[in-house]
């Protein structure tokens, strides 16, 4: 019954299933300008909203006068906090259990904070309206330095919390204190430090930065008064969560809310949270009865939507003189800005930062994180980092290098000595995680061999000697990073967003002719889900990937899911896809057994259909089974061939990698050259090697940006000084180094196809590799730690401080 003229290999290739470098199907529309982004969606009678923003980082609002603005031609409405109070929306809950002003209520707490929302017939009129709104401010003392946030005389930022000694995550010690979060065994760790032969201590800062996706945050809200329905098009990484949260806070029944995330031009974490623009556009649509669009400009995106990082990590390692680590102690001062709007699962005020023991077998560890308020933009998104994992990886990878330097040991050797060994998996870390799988020694040794690590160290020694002799002004650094990621939030037992458990889902519906549609609770922002999700289905049920249409982002049609961030799509939705496919396949097997007149157990799966064991000519292909399922199902069986799976993973997945950066720095100019960058990633079973490579290239480029210059910086008066791409480093093809990628495969033992996430790994592992390269270059001149970002100016300053210039 099957086509015997084509070989098994040809049948397999036709599927373009898992392991195939299938070209991205979504790129056909993206590269031809046929994508459908929020700004492409235009509804009849659509209005435009834009914000009046505060020039002050901290000020009392004495008055807001809308009068002149309302006279500007085209301006229809001006909303302020007073108007939003009427509908109980002047403040909104944050994902971290705090509350946040939607529009300035009595005072402003950061520069560019939203003060009023002007609604007009077009953006130009809205802009004229903004300039006509008169706001009277009374400047207040500004708090910029998180290290002074808890000084006794520090200005009071959050007057709404006056007298509140309990926060969302326990007691608050000071009016600018948000929470203290501790994990690990303090006594045991203190004892390890008392007994230690060698210790190191360093304050390692990971500066504030921003995801800055090419498409800024935006939405279009349309309220239908007759039906009482609200439709929201938006750049949402988690559309279903937005629907539920809108239902809860706006009290609109959930079935009357339609959330549609069309094509998204990059998210990188920026589009996880909820922003005042969403609420104002929705309220404005309800008030005016017309659709209202809100589109951020670049400056607004950089200055007011979620920042990332801003962690200041005082890190100590205890070790023996042979270099065996015996304890880790970390204190983090986390600068959250004006409101704690961190995007983490609810119970984790510092995300998964407690992965800070990294890839090393620490017998004991203790971690304390203090969150504080400052006069800066709120947020705290992961930015291509599974919930504070890049901060943790940077912290431990920098600290291991510092320890190696103190011991006079090679940093690669120190790592090899302390890795969790393969036979220790599943491994229970001192700070509470169960690492599902890993093979660190193999990955590290492969990296060292491919790059000729020993040869590079010899070259470095020669170069250093030449530098000392005055023959060159260039110094060379080798930056190693060996990271362990934790992705796939999450088991619902410990991961939720505002009480919504973090599972994910897939629905597959096959059509009579052997094609089908599949929908998921995730939402691609560029990761290529339309391509890869079909590949999983192709391998599982033998229908070519090209015959499966993948659809995400419409809450009316997609099964409920928690969205795409934290590299959770493959670990969670990817598993749901395989499970839904297996349900389809189980029904297909019953149909095949009936048709082939054998017992189900006498059938075996063979690439694209079922074959009777021992009788190779008795075969029924999936395409035929689809037809039979609708048109001639076995007696008593429901017609149709579809299935849904909601998957709650038993554990996270733990991808890892070994990276090396080779860098040369000219001490007289601070100019660096990334001579070589090698990245070995292990994300378990690989669905599409080409997409993985693309993810790694993108993540490394973002890591390069962050480590080497990208920063959201404030001056001492609280002004943002890096508010546009003139000052905020966004590398182009000109600056971006060449990337060499490689891999090992250690499948996840609990994932149905053994896959782990990969989207964020290169950023998690990349940043420490760059920073370690710079620090390694300067180390022979006597420095132990130079703070990021390592731009030319800072490199030159370091050279100067160390007496090299
Ligand atoms: N993949 C694979 N084999 C694996 C793992 C992943 O082929 N073993 C493929 C997946 O099928 C998917 C892609 O790689 O097409 C990324 O999968 P995954 O690691 O599961 O990550 P997510 O799909 O959940 O994407 C989120 C992740 C995050 S959190 C950020 S931030 C980030 C990133 O993806 N944002 C991106 N990569 C991005 N890439 C683009 N182009 N745009 C963004 O906004
Ligand atoms: Cu880690 S930023 Mo991504 O979670 O969207």
XYZ file of N, CA and C and ligand atoms in Angstrom, residues 211 237 267-272 309 343 381-388 390 525 527 564-568 760, ligand 2:
86
model
N 16.466 45.216 26.599
C 16.371 44.291 25.455
C 16.248 44.985 24.092
N 4.277 38.526 24.496
C 4.956 37.232 24.539
C 4.058 36.172 25.184
N 11.266 40.105 20.899
C 10.731 40.345 22.236
C 11.869 40.445 23.241
N 12.640 39.366 23.338
C 13.811 39.312 24.228
C 13.452 39.625 25.671
N 12.203 39.372 26.054
C 11.784 39.622 27.429
C 11.056 40.938 27.593
N 11.284 41.883 26.679
C 10.692 43.212 26.787
C 9.164 43.172 26.742
N 8.601 42.111 26.113
C 7.163 42.086 25.872
C 6.437 41.062 26.749
N 7.047 40.762 27.910
C 6.412 39.843 28.856
C 5.449 40.605 29.763
N 18.672 43.323 34.309
C 19.854 43.212 35.197
C 19.827 44.262 36.332
N 9.736 40.484 35.992
C 8.979 39.406 35.362
C 9.603 38.075 35.756
N 13.222 42.615 33.517
C 12.911 41.453 32.693
C 14.173 40.648 32.492
N 13.975 39.449 32.008
C 15.115 38.551 31.912
C 16.070 38.925 30.776
N 15.598 39.531 29.663
C 16.430 39.870 28.506
C 17.290 38.691 28.083
N 16.662 37.807 27.390
C 17.351 36.621 26.887
C 18.123 35.908 27.985
N 17.396 35.694 29.081
C 18.008 35.053 30.234
C 16.875 34.491 31.038
N 16.916 33.215 31.311
C 15.826 32.618 32.054
C 15.801 33.125 33.487
N 15.105 34.217 33.697
C 14.877 34.709 35.065
C 16.157 34.829 35.896
N 16.980 35.812 35.583
C 18.185 36.144 36.372
C 19.280 35.091 36.292
N 21.386 34.850 33.709
C 22.639 35.425 33.193
C 23.417 36.144 34.287
N 8.432 35.190 18.657
C 8.758 36.602 18.386
C 9.887 36.674 17.375
N 11.643 33.311 16.898
C 12.378 32.070 17.180
C 12.130 30.973 16.156
N 5.815 32.571 25.565
C 7.208 32.318 25.192
C 8.167 33.290 25.870
N 8.967 32.786 26.743
C 10.032 33.503 27.454
C 10.755 32.428 28.246
N 11.893 32.795 28.828
C 12.622 31.840 29.664
C 12.946 30.553 28.897
N 13.119 30.639 27.579
C 13.385 29.454 26.733
C 12.504 28.283 27.154
N 11.238 28.580 27.429
C 10.358 27.543 27.929
C 9.588 26.834 26.812
N 18.160 31.223 25.091
C 18.845 32.190 25.940
C 20.279 31.806 26.277
Cu 14.628 35.546 29.228
S 13.979 37.174 28.233
Mo 13.020 35.857 27.289
O 12.427 35.226 28.822
O 11.669 36.456 26.735
